[in-house]
Amino acid sequence: MPARARSTYRRQSVKAFRSIVVMAILTIAFGVARADTRLVPVVTGLQSPVDIANANDGSGRLFIVEQPGRIRVVKNGQLLSAPFLDLTSLVQLGAEQGLLGLAFHPRFRDNGYFFVNYTRRTDGATVVARYRISASNSDLADPASALQLLLIAQPFANHNGGALKFGPDGYLYVGMGDGGSSNDPGNRAQNTFEWLGKLLRIDVDRATPYAVPPDNPFANGISGRPEVWSYGLRNPWRIAFDRQTGDLYIADVGQDEIEEVDFVPAAMGAGANFGWHVMEGSRCTGLGGGPPCGSSALTPPVVEYTHAFGCSIIGGYVYRGARMAALAGRYVYGDLCSGTIWSAARDARGAWSTRAELSSGLTITTFGEDEAGELYLGSDDDGAVYRIVGEAGATTLDVIEYYHAGFDHYFITTLAVEIARLDNGTLQGWARTGQMFHAYATAIAGTSPVCRLYIPPSNGDSHFFSASPSECAATKARFPQFIVESDDVMRMTLPDATSGACPGGTAPVYRLWNGRADSNHRYVTDPTLRSAMLARGYVAEGYGNEGVAMCAPQ
């Protein structure tokens, strides 16, 4: 998997493929994350989820790969206790080693075959193997059914790749990293007689353990390994075929500066050289062993970003689901370190552009899609899988209140990531109070962004929310000990500055301060609860006599 530290089909002309990619105009537009994209927790309690797959068998199940060596099943929204397959005794687990990939045969419903990619416990070598489902229980695999397809020695522990995907051509594609260390010291990615640093392509149906597709660029073995389909990759961490067009997207993790997305139009790209280690994205590395930097023999990325925006790209999918029209046809991907989720697409002229979809705050490790094409992501922070949803049809979000008895402190949030952590006990000691109000889901007319400031325990351990940009700015200036967590964490309406009255269709949100050295605020909409808090010694803050901080949609 990506380092945590720094952090098709009939062979066509490679020249024609390059011309299509080079014509695309690379446009990077990292903006404010869209307010209508959110995460909803699906399951928690996982150990390092690194791949998410569906069997396309009509069962609606999700299969989650845990890096230590287990495949888990999510069925009817529940995580089954028994692993689908447990390979922990065979798997070498390390920072980038483990069980790394899973793919179901396109005819899984009929033959029960699926494929895994892992690093072997004895020596760290990559193993690609086929397994079969249990004859007696469709939620279990048969561990005795293993058939090894590929065994690839790994000179170092990192850059193992791990992706497995069946293409629209029915062939199995295997993403291999360059073998590790840094800067590919063996220049393996440019060496077509090496399996490392490549995208391999094999036929698992016409021979045992596999056959070489006759239109692979080096199928005769004279100029390279027969299994090699494209090369010049550093560490492809997730590949995906657009289920509608057949186009292939490769997310290749960078070295020191640049993360990239490589694009392979359907029915093209055999023999493409994506440039590593001569180039890292569009940057010349100064390393030789291949075509000159900038050569037309090298296929440039269509999207890239620098380490100012993250450290390690996590490849996703082209969205072809039915619930998020704003993402239709867009390639969704993210970053391990920044937790940002972006989407990319090209226009009719071939120009690519990107936009930020969500600042998740998570250590994103993988994306997945279900049978309907809806998208998911895995997080290494809390061992959770989330569904990516759009709020375009919704007008409000739930603002959930929590209480910590040990601190006698209150806290509110709309963020799915925090809600999951608070509910599952990752953030210990917090419990829902049962109090809830609403916030606007998008920046509609008449609403105001709500800032969220945090004062650390040494100064009080409190969160402060305000829908007034001027109050936010004044609070930051007056209390420099506050940490700015967000200038737009949710949307509210401002009350009248004199009377504190809220406009029609909204309810007052009262802000109450405990007045103590261990400063804490509470935000409530119930007047009776407000009176009870005042009786406890809390002080009303905000506009008007009652201390209205903002106005929530009803």
Coordinates of C-alpha atoms in Angstrom, one line a residue:
M1 CA 0.0 0.0 0.0
P2 CA 1.1 3.7 -0.2
A3 CA 3.9 4.6 2.2
R4 CA 2.7 6.3 5.4
A5 CA 6.0 8.0 6.0
R6 CA 6.3 11.0 3.6
S7 CA 4.8 11.4 3.7
T8 CA -7.8 -2.6 -24.2
Y9 CA -8.1 -4.9 -25.9
R10 CA -7.2 -5.3 -29.4
R11 CA -3.6 -3.9 -29.6
Q12 CA -3.5 -0.5 -31.2
S13 CA -0.8 2.0 -31.9
V14 CA 0.9 3.3 -28.7
K15 CA 1.6 6.5 -30.7
A16 CA -2.2 7.0 -31.3
F17 CA -2.8 6.4 -27.6
R18 CA -0.2 9.0 -26.5
S19 CA -1.6 11.6 -28.9
I20 CA -5.0 11.3 -27.2
V21 CA -3.5 11.8 -23.7
V22 CA -1.1 14.6 -24.7
M23 CA -3.9 16.6 -26.3
A24 CA -5.6 16.8 -22.9
I25 CA -4.9 20.1 -21.1
L26 CA -4.0 19.5 -17.5
T27 CA -5.9 21.9 -15.2
I28 CA -5.6 21.6 -11.4
A29 CA -8.3 23.4 -9.5
F30 CA -8.0 22.7 -5.8
G31 CA -10.8 24.7 -4.3
V32 CA -13.0 24.6 -1.2
A33 CA -14.6 21.2 -0.7
R34 CA -18.1 21.0 -2.0
A35 CA -20.8 21.2 0.7
D36 CA -23.0 18.6 -0.9
T37 CA -20.6 15.6 -0.6
R38 CA -20.6 13.7 2.7
L39 CA -19.5 10.5 4.3
V40 CA -21.9 8.1 6.1
P41 CA -20.4 5.3 8.3
V42 CA -21.2 1.8 7.0
V43 CA -19.2 -0.5 9.3
T44 CA -16.5 0.0 12.0
G45 CA -14.2 -2.3 13.9
L46 CA -12.0 -3.3 10.9
Q47 CA -8.3 -3.7 11.0
S48 CA -6.5 -1.6 8.3
P49 CA -9.0 -1.9 5.5
V50 CA -7.1 -1.6 2.2
D51 CA -9.5 -2.8 -0.5
I52 CA -13.3 -2.9 -1.0
A53 CA -15.0 -5.0 -3.6
N54 CA -18.3 -6.4 -4.7
A55 CA -18.9 -9.8 -6.2
N56 CA -21.5 -8.6 -8.8
D57 CA -23.6 -11.6 -8.0
G58 CA -26.8 -9.9 -7.0
S59 CA -26.2 -10.4 -3.3
G60 CA -25.5 -6.8 -2.5
R61 CA -22.6 -7.8 -0.3
L62 CA -19.4 -5.8 0.2
F63 CA -16.1 -7.5 0.7
I64 CA -13.5 -5.7 2.8
V65 CA -9.8 -6.6 2.7
E66 CA -8.0 -6.2 6.0
Q67 CA -4.2 -5.8 5.5
P68 CA -3.2 -8.4 8.1
G69 CA -4.8 -11.1 5.9
R70 CA -8.5 -11.3 6.3
I71 CA -11.4 -10.7 3.9
R72 CA -14.6 -9.5 5.8
V73 CA -18.2 -9.5 4.5
V74 CA -20.7 -6.7 4.9
K75 CA -24.2 -8.3 4.4
N76 CA -27.4 -6.4 4.7
G77 CA -25.5 -3.5 6.3
Q78 CA -23.9 -5.7 8.9
L79 CA -20.3 -6.8 9.3
L80 CA -20.3 -10.6 9.6
S81 CA -18.2 -12.0 12.5
A82 CA -16.7 -14.8 10.5
P83 CA -14.1 -13.8 7.9
F84 CA -14.9 -14.7 4.3
L85 CA -11.2 -15.9 4.1
D86 CA -8.4 -15.8 6.6
L87 CA -4.9 -15.8 5.2
T88 CA -3.1 -14.3 8.2
S89 CA -0.8 -17.4 8.5
L90 CA 0.4 -16.9 4.9
V91 CA 0.7 -13.1 4.9
Q92 CA 3.8 -11.0 5.7
L93 CA 2.4 -7.8 7.4
G94 CA 4.4 -4.6 7.3
A95 CA 3.9 -0.9 6.6
E96 CA 3.2 -1.6 2.9
Q97 CA 3.0 -5.4 3.1
G98 CA 0.0 -7.6 3.7
L99 CA -3.1 -8.8 1.9
L100 CA -3.4 -5.9 -0.6
G101 CA -5.9 -6.8 -3.3
L102 CA -9.1 -8.7 -4.2
A103 CA -11.0 -9.2 -7.5
F104 CA -14.0 -11.4 -8.2
H105 CA -14.2 -13.3 -11.5
P106 CA -16.7 -11.7 -13.9
R107 CA -18.6 -15.0 -13.8
F108 CA -18.3 -15.5 -10.0
R109 CA -22.0 -16.3 -9.7
D110 CA -21.3 -19.4 -11.9
N111 CA -17.8 -20.5 -11.0
G112 CA -17.2 -19.1 -7.5
Y113 CA -13.7 -17.9 -8.3
F114 CA -12.0 -14.9 -6.8
F115 CA -8.4 -13.7 -6.7
V116 CA -6.1 -12.2 -4.1
N117 CA -2.8 -10.4 -4.0
Y118 CA -0.6 -10.6 -0.9
T119 CA 3.0 -10.5 0.3
R120 CA 4.2 -13.9 1.4
R121 CA 5.2 -14.4 5.0
T122 CA 8.4 -16.4 4.3
D123 CA 10.1 -13.8 2.1
G124 CA 7.8 -10.9 1.3
A125 CA 7.3 -12.0 -2.3
T126 CA 4.1 -11.1 -4.1
V127 CA 1.6 -13.9 -4.5
V128 CA -1.4 -13.7 -6.8
A129 CA -3.7 -16.7 -6.2
R130 CA -7.1 -17.9 -7.1
Y131 CA -9.6 -19.2 -4.5
R132 CA -13.1 -20.6 -4.7
I133 CA -16.2 -20.1 -2.6
S134 CA -17.3 -22.7 -0.1
A135 CA -19.7 -25.3 -1.5
S136 CA -21.8 -25.1 1.6
N137 CA -21.8 -21.4 2.6
S138 CA -21.7 -18.5 0.2
D139 CA -20.4 -16.2 2.9
L140 CA -17.3 -18.3 3.3
A141 CA -14.4 -19.2 1.0
D142 CA -12.6 -22.6 0.7
P143 CA -9.1 -22.0 2.1
A144 CA -8.0 -25.3 0.6
S145 CA -8.9 -24.3 -3.0
A146 CA -5.8 -22.0 -3.5
L147 CA -4.2 -22.0 -6.9
Q148 CA -1.0 -19.8 -7.2
L149 CA -0.9 -17.8 -10.5
L150 CA 2.1 -15.5 -10.0
L151 CA 5.0 -15.4 -7.6
I152 CA 7.1 -12.2 -7.9
A153 CA 10.2 -11.7 -5.8
Q154 CA 10.3 -8.3 -3.9
P155 CA 13.8 -6.8 -3.3
F156 CA 12.5 -4.4 -0.7
A157 CA 9.5 -4.3 1.6
N158 CA 7.8 -1.2 0.1
H159 CA 6.1 -0.5 -3.3
N160 CA 4.3 -3.8 -3.6
G161 CA 1.4 -2.4 -5.6
G162 CA -1.4 -4.9 -5.0
A163 CA -4.3 -3.9 -7.3
L164 CA -6.3 -6.5 -9.0
K165 CA -9.0 -5.7 -11.5
F166 CA -10.8 -7.5 -14.3
G167 CA -11.1 -5.4 -17.5
P168 CA -14.0 -5.3 -19.9
D169 CA -12.0 -7.7 -22.0
G170 CA -12.3 -10.4 -19.3
Y171 CA -8.5 -10.4 -18.5
L172 CA -7.1 -9.9 -15.1
Y173 CA -4.9 -6.8 -14.6
V174 CA -2.3 -6.8 -11.8
G175 CA -0.7 -3.6 -10.6
M176 CA 2.9 -4.0 -9.5
G177 CA 5.1 -1.5 -7.7
D178 CA 8.8 -1.0 -8.7
G179 CA 10.1 -3.2 -5.9
G180 CA 10.8 -0.5 -3.4
S181 CA 13.6 1.5 -1.7
S182 CA 13.6 5.0 -3.3
N183 CA 14.1 6.2 -6.9
D184 CA 13.9 2.6 -8.1
P185 CA 17.6 1.8 -7.7
G186 CA 17.4 -1.2 -10.0
N187 CA 15.5 0.8 -12.7
R188 CA 13.0 -2.1 -12.7
A189 CA 10.1 0.1 -13.9
Q190 CA 11.8 0.8 -17.2
N191 CA 13.0 -2.8 -17.7
T192 CA 10.3 -4.6 -19.7
F193 CA 11.9 -8.0 -18.7
E194 CA 10.9 -7.3 -15.1
W195 CA 7.4 -7.7 -13.6
L196 CA 8.0 -4.9 -11.2
G197 CA 6.8 -1.4 -12.0
K198 CA 4.3 -2.7 -14.4
L199 CA 0.6 -3.3 -15.1
L200 CA 0.4 -7.0 -15.9
R201 CA -2.4 -8.6 -18.0
I202 CA -3.2 -12.3 -17.9
D203 CA -6.0 -14.7 -19.1
V204 CA -7.2 -16.8 -16.2
D205 CA -9.7 -18.8 -18.2
R206 CA -7.9 -20.4 -21.1
A207 CA -5.1 -22.2 -19.3
T208 CA -3.9 -23.3 -15.8
P209 CA -2.7 -21.3 -14.0
Y210 CA -3.1 -18.7 -16.8
A211 CA -2.5 -17.8 -20.5
V212 CA -1.0 -14.8 -22.0
P213 CA -3.4 -12.7 -24.1
P214 CA -2.1 -12.8 -27.6
D215 CA -2.4 -9.0 -28.1
N216 CA -0.2 -8.2 -25.0
P217 CA 2.6 -6.0 -26.4
F218 CA 5.4 -8.4 -25.5
A219 CA 3.4 -11.6 -25.9
N220 CA 6.2 -13.3 -27.8
G221 CA 8.7 -12.7 -25.0
I222 CA 11.3 -11.2 -27.4
S223 CA 11.2 -7.5 -26.1
G224 CA 9.8 -8.1 -22.7
R225 CA 7.9 -10.3 -20.3
P226 CA 4.8 -11.7 -22.0
E227 CA 2.6 -10.7 -19.1
V228 CA 3.6 -7.0 -19.2
W229 CA 0.9 -4.7 -20.6
S230 CA 2.2 -1.3 -19.6
Y231 CA 5.2 -0.1 -17.6
G232 CA 7.0 2.9 -16.0
L233 CA 5.0 2.8 -12.8
R234 CA 6.3 3.5 -9.3
N235 CA 3.6 2.2 -7.0
P236 CA 0.1 2.0 -8.6
W237 CA -2.2 2.2 -5.6
R238 CA -5.5 1.3 -7.1
I239 CA -6.6 1.0 -10.7
A240 CA -10.1 1.2 -12.0
F241 CA -12.0 0.6 -15.2
D242 CA -14.9 3.0 -16.0
R243 CA -17.8 0.5 -16.0
Q244 CA -19.5 2.5 -18.8
T245 CA -16.7 3.4 -21.2
G246 CA -14.0 0.8 -20.4
D247 CA -11.4 3.6 -19.8
L248 CA -8.7 2.7 -17.3
Y249 CA -7.4 5.0 -14.5
I250 CA -4.2 4.4 -12.7
A251 CA -3.3 6.3 -9.5
D252 CA 0.5 6.1 -9.2
V253 CA 2.1 7.2 -5.9
G254 CA 4.9 9.7 -6.3
Q255 CA 8.4 9.9 -4.8
D256 CA 9.1 13.3 -3.3
E257 CA 7.0 15.9 -5.1
I258 CA 4.2 14.7 -7.4
E259 CA 1.2 12.4 -7.2
E260 CA -0.4 11.4 -10.5
V261 CA -3.3 9.9 -12.3
D262 CA -2.6 8.1 -15.6
F263 CA -5.4 7.6 -18.1
V264 CA -5.8 4.8 -20.6
P265 CA -8.6 5.1 -23.1
A266 CA -10.5 1.9 -23.8
A267 CA -8.9 -0.4 -26.4
M268 CA -5.6 1.6 -26.3
G269 CA -2.5 1.8 -24.1
A270 CA -0.8 -1.6 -24.6
G271 CA 2.9 -1.0 -24.2
A272 CA 2.5 2.5 -22.8
N273 CA 5.5 3.8 -20.7
F274 CA 4.3 6.1 -17.9
G275 CA 7.7 7.5 -17.3
W276 CA 9.0 6.4 -13.9
H277 CA 11.9 6.7 -12.9
V278 CA 12.8 9.1 -15.7
M279 CA 9.9 11.3 -14.7
E280 CA 7.8 11.7 -11.5
G281 CA 4.6 13.1 -13.0
S282 CA 5.7 16.0 -15.2
R283 CA 8.9 16.5 -13.2
C284 CA 12.3 15.3 -14.6
T285 CA 14.1 13.3 -12.0
G286 CA 17.5 13.4 -13.6
L287 CA 17.7 9.6 -13.5
G288 CA 18.4 7.8 -16.7
G289 CA 17.7 4.3 -17.9
G290 CA 14.8 5.1 -20.3
P291 CA 13.7 7.6 -22.9
P292 CA 14.8 11.2 -22.3
C293 CA 12.6 13.2 -20.0
G294 CA 9.8 14.8 -21.9
S295 CA 10.2 12.3 -24.8
S296 CA 7.1 11.5 -26.9
A297 CA 7.8 7.9 -26.0
L298 CA 6.6 8.6 -22.4
T299 CA 2.9 9.0 -21.6
P300 CA 2.3 11.9 -19.2
P301 CA -0.3 11.9 -16.5
V302 CA -3.6 13.7 -17.0
V303 CA -3.9 14.9 -13.4
E304 CA -1.2 15.5 -10.9
Y305 CA -0.8 17.4 -7.6
T306 CA 2.2 18.3 -5.5
H307 CA 2.9 17.4 -1.9
A308 CA 1.5 20.8 -0.8
F309 CA -1.9 19.0 -1.1
G310 CA -1.0 15.6 0.3
C311 CA 1.6 12.8 0.3
S312 CA 0.2 9.7 -1.3
I313 CA -2.5 9.3 -3.9
I314 CA -5.3 6.8 -3.3
G315 CA -7.0 5.8 -6.5
G316 CA -10.8 5.5 -6.8
Y317 CA -13.5 5.0 -9.4
V318 CA -15.5 6.8 -12.1
Y319 CA -18.8 7.4 -10.5
R320 CA -21.6 5.6 -12.4
G321 CA -24.2 5.3 -9.6
A322 CA -27.6 6.9 -9.6
R323 CA -27.7 8.9 -6.3
M324 CA -25.1 11.7 -7.0
A325 CA -25.8 13.5 -10.2
A326 CA -23.0 16.0 -9.5
L327 CA -20.4 13.2 -9.6
A328 CA -21.7 11.4 -12.7
G329 CA -18.9 10.4 -15.0
R330 CA -16.2 11.9 -12.8
Y331 CA -13.2 10.0 -11.5
V332 CA -13.1 10.2 -7.7
Y333 CA -9.8 9.8 -5.8
G334 CA -8.2 11.0 -2.6
D335 CA -5.0 11.4 -0.6
L336 CA -3.7 9.3 2.3
C337 CA -2.3 12.2 4.4
S338 CA -4.5 15.2 3.7
G339 CA -7.7 13.2 3.6
T340 CA -8.9 15.3 0.7
I341 CA -11.3 13.7 -1.8
W342 CA -11.2 15.2 -5.4
S343 CA -12.9 14.4 -8.6
A344 CA -11.6 14.8 -12.2
A345 CA -13.1 14.8 -15.6
R346 CA -12.3 16.0 -19.1
D347 CA -14.5 18.2 -21.3
A348 CA -15.3 17.8 -25.0
R349 CA -12.0 19.4 -26.0
G350 CA -10.1 16.8 -24.0
A351 CA -9.1 19.3 -21.2
W352 CA -8.9 17.8 -17.7
S353 CA -10.0 19.7 -14.6
T354 CA -10.3 18.7 -11.0
R355 CA -12.4 19.9 -8.0
A356 CA -12.3 19.3 -4.3
E357 CA -15.3 17.2 -3.1
L358 CA -14.6 16.8 0.6
S359 CA -12.0 17.3 3.3
S360 CA -12.6 14.1 5.1
G361 CA -10.1 14.4 7.9
L362 CA -9.4 10.7 7.5
T363 CA -6.3 8.6 6.6
I364 CA -7.9 7.3 3.4
T365 CA -6.5 3.9 2.3
T366 CA -8.8 2.7 -0.4
F367 CA -12.0 3.3 -2.4
G368 CA -14.6 0.8 -3.5
E369 CA -17.9 0.6 -5.4
D370 CA -20.9 -1.6 -4.8
E371 CA -23.0 -3.4 -7.4
A372 CA -25.0 -0.3 -8.1
G373 CA -21.9 1.9 -8.6
E374 CA -22.2 3.8 -5.4
L375 CA -18.8 4.7 -3.9
Y376 CA -17.1 3.8 -0.5
L377 CA -13.8 4.5 1.1
G378 CA -11.8 2.9 3.9
S379 CA -10.1 4.7 6.7
D380 CA -7.0 3.5 8.6
D381 CA -7.8 5.9 11.5
D382 CA -10.8 4.2 12.9
G383 CA -11.0 1.0 10.9
A384 CA -14.2 2.1 9.2
V385 CA -15.7 2.0 5.8
Y386 CA -17.8 5.0 4.7
R387 CA -20.3 5.5 1.9
I388 CA -19.8 8.7 -0.1
V389 CA -23.2 10.4 -0.5
G390 CA -24.5 13.6 -2.0
E391 CA -26.8 16.0 -0.1
A392 CA -28.1 17.6 -3.3
G393 CA -31.6 16.5 -2.6
A394 CA -31.4 17.3 1.1
T395 CA -31.8 20.8 2.6
T396 CA -30.6 20.2 6.1
L397 CA -28.0 18.2 8.2
D398 CA -28.4 16.9 11.7
V399 CA -26.4 18.7 14.4
I400 CA -25.8 16.1 17.1
E401 CA -25.1 17.0 20.7
Y402 CA -22.7 14.9 22.9
Y403 CA -21.8 15.2 26.6
H404 CA -18.7 14.1 28.5
A405 CA -19.6 13.5 32.2
G406 CA -15.9 13.5 33.3
F407 CA -15.4 17.0 31.9
D408 CA -18.9 18.2 32.3
H409 CA -18.6 19.5 28.7
Y410 CA -20.9 19.6 25.7
F411 CA -20.0 19.3 22.0
I412 CA -22.0 19.4 18.7
T413 CA -21.1 18.2 15.3
T414 CA -22.5 17.4 11.8
L415 CA -19.4 15.6 10.6
A416 CA -20.0 11.9 9.9
V417 CA -16.4 11.1 10.7
E418 CA -16.7 12.6 14.2
I419 CA -20.2 11.1 14.8
A420 CA -18.8 7.6 14.0
R421 CA -15.9 8.1 16.4
L422 CA -18.0 9.5 19.2
D423 CA -20.6 6.7 18.8
N424 CA -18.2 3.8 18.6
G425 CA -16.1 4.9 21.6
T426 CA -13.0 5.9 19.7
L427 CA -13.3 9.2 21.4
Q428 CA -13.9 7.9 24.9
G429 CA -16.3 9.2 27.5
W430 CA -18.7 10.9 25.1
A431 CA -22.4 10.0 24.8
R432 CA -25.3 11.5 22.9
T433 CA -27.6 13.7 25.0
G434 CA -30.6 13.1 22.7
Q435 CA -30.7 16.8 21.8
M436 CA -30.4 17.7 18.1
F437 CA -31.2 20.5 15.7
H438 CA -30.4 21.2 12.1
A439 CA -28.1 23.1 9.8
Y440 CA -28.3 23.9 6.2
A441 CA -26.6 21.4 3.9
T442 CA -25.4 23.9 1.3
A443 CA -24.6 27.6 1.0
I444 CA -28.0 28.8 0.0
A445 CA -29.0 32.5 -0.1
G446 CA -29.4 34.0 3.4
T447 CA -27.2 31.6 5.2
S448 CA -23.9 32.2 6.8
P449 CA -20.8 30.0 7.2
V450 CA -20.3 28.8 10.8
C451 CA -16.7 29.0 12.1
R452 CA -15.5 26.3 14.5
L453 CA -12.7 27.3 16.9
Y454 CA -11.1 25.1 19.5
I455 CA -9.3 26.1 22.7
P456 CA -7.0 23.3 23.9
P457 CA -7.1 21.8 27.4
S458 CA -4.3 24.1 28.8
N459 CA -6.7 27.0 28.2
G460 CA -10.1 25.5 28.8
D461 CA -10.8 22.7 26.3
S462 CA -13.8 24.2 24.5
H463 CA -15.3 24.5 21.1
F464 CA -16.8 27.8 19.9
F465 CA -19.2 28.2 17.0
S466 CA -20.4 31.4 15.4
A467 CA -22.4 32.2 12.2
S468 CA -21.0 35.7 12.2
P469 CA -17.9 36.2 10.1
S470 CA -17.1 39.4 12.1
E471 CA -17.5 37.6 15.4
C472 CA -15.3 34.8 14.2
A473 CA -12.6 37.2 13.1
A474 CA -12.8 39.2 16.4
T475 CA -12.7 36.0 18.5
K476 CA -9.6 34.8 16.7
A477 CA -7.9 38.2 17.2
R478 CA -8.9 38.5 20.9
F479 CA -8.1 34.9 21.8
P480 CA -5.0 33.8 19.9
Q481 CA -5.0 30.6 21.9
F482 CA -8.0 29.4 19.8
I483 CA -7.2 26.9 17.1
V484 CA -9.2 27.5 13.9
E485 CA -10.6 24.1 12.9
S486 CA -12.9 25.4 10.2
D487 CA -14.3 28.7 8.8
D488 CA -17.2 26.9 7.3
V489 CA -18.1 23.8 9.3
M490 CA -21.9 24.2 8.7
R491 CA -24.4 26.8 7.5
M492 CA -26.9 28.8 9.6
T493 CA -28.8 32.0 9.5
L494 CA -27.8 35.0 11.6
P495 CA -30.4 36.5 14.0
D496 CA -31.2 40.2 14.1
A497 CA -28.2 41.9 15.7
T498 CA -30.3 43.9 18.1
S499 CA -33.3 41.8 19.1
G500 CA -31.9 38.3 18.5
A501 CA -35.0 37.5 16.5
C502 CA -34.7 34.7 13.9
P503 CA -36.3 34.8 10.5
G504 CA -39.4 32.7 9.6
G505 CA -38.7 29.0 9.2
T506 CA -35.8 29.0 11.6
A507 CA -35.4 28.4 15.3
P508 CA -33.0 30.2 17.7
V509 CA -29.9 28.4 18.8
Y510 CA -28.9 29.7 22.2
R511 CA -25.2 29.8 23.2
L512 CA -24.5 29.3 26.8
W513 CA -21.1 29.5 28.5
N514 CA -20.2 27.8 31.8
G515 CA -18.2 30.8 33.0
R516 CA -15.5 28.5 34.4
A517 CA -11.7 28.3 33.9
D518 CA -12.3 25.0 32.1
S519 CA -14.3 27.0 29.6
N520 CA -17.1 25.2 27.7
H521 CA -20.1 26.3 25.6
R522 CA -23.4 24.6 25.0
Y523 CA -25.8 25.2 22.0
V524 CA -29.5 24.4 22.4
T525 CA -32.8 25.3 20.8
D526 CA -35.1 24.3 23.7
P527 CA -36.0 27.4 25.8
T528 CA -36.7 25.2 28.8
L529 CA -33.3 23.6 28.5
R530 CA -31.8 27.1 28.2
S531 CA -33.4 28.1 31.4
A532 CA -32.2 25.0 33.2
M533 CA -28.6 25.7 32.0
L534 CA -28.8 29.3 33.3
A535 CA -30.0 27.9 36.7
R536 CA -26.8 25.8 36.7
G537 CA -24.7 28.9 36.4
Y538 CA -24.3 29.1 32.7
V539 CA -24.1 32.6 31.1
A540 CA -26.2 33.5 28.0
E541 CA -24.1 34.8 25.0
G542 CA -25.2 36.0 21.6
Y543 CA -27.7 38.5 20.2
G544 CA -30.7 39.9 22.1
N545 CA -31.7 39.4 25.7
E546 CA -31.8 35.7 25.4
G547 CA -28.4 35.2 23.8
V548 CA -29.2 33.8 20.4
A549 CA -26.0 32.8 18.5
M550 CA -27.6 31.6 15.2
C551 CA -30.8 30.4 13.7
A552 CA -31.3 26.8 12.7
P553 CA -33.7 25.6 9.9
Q554 CA -36.8 23.9 11.2

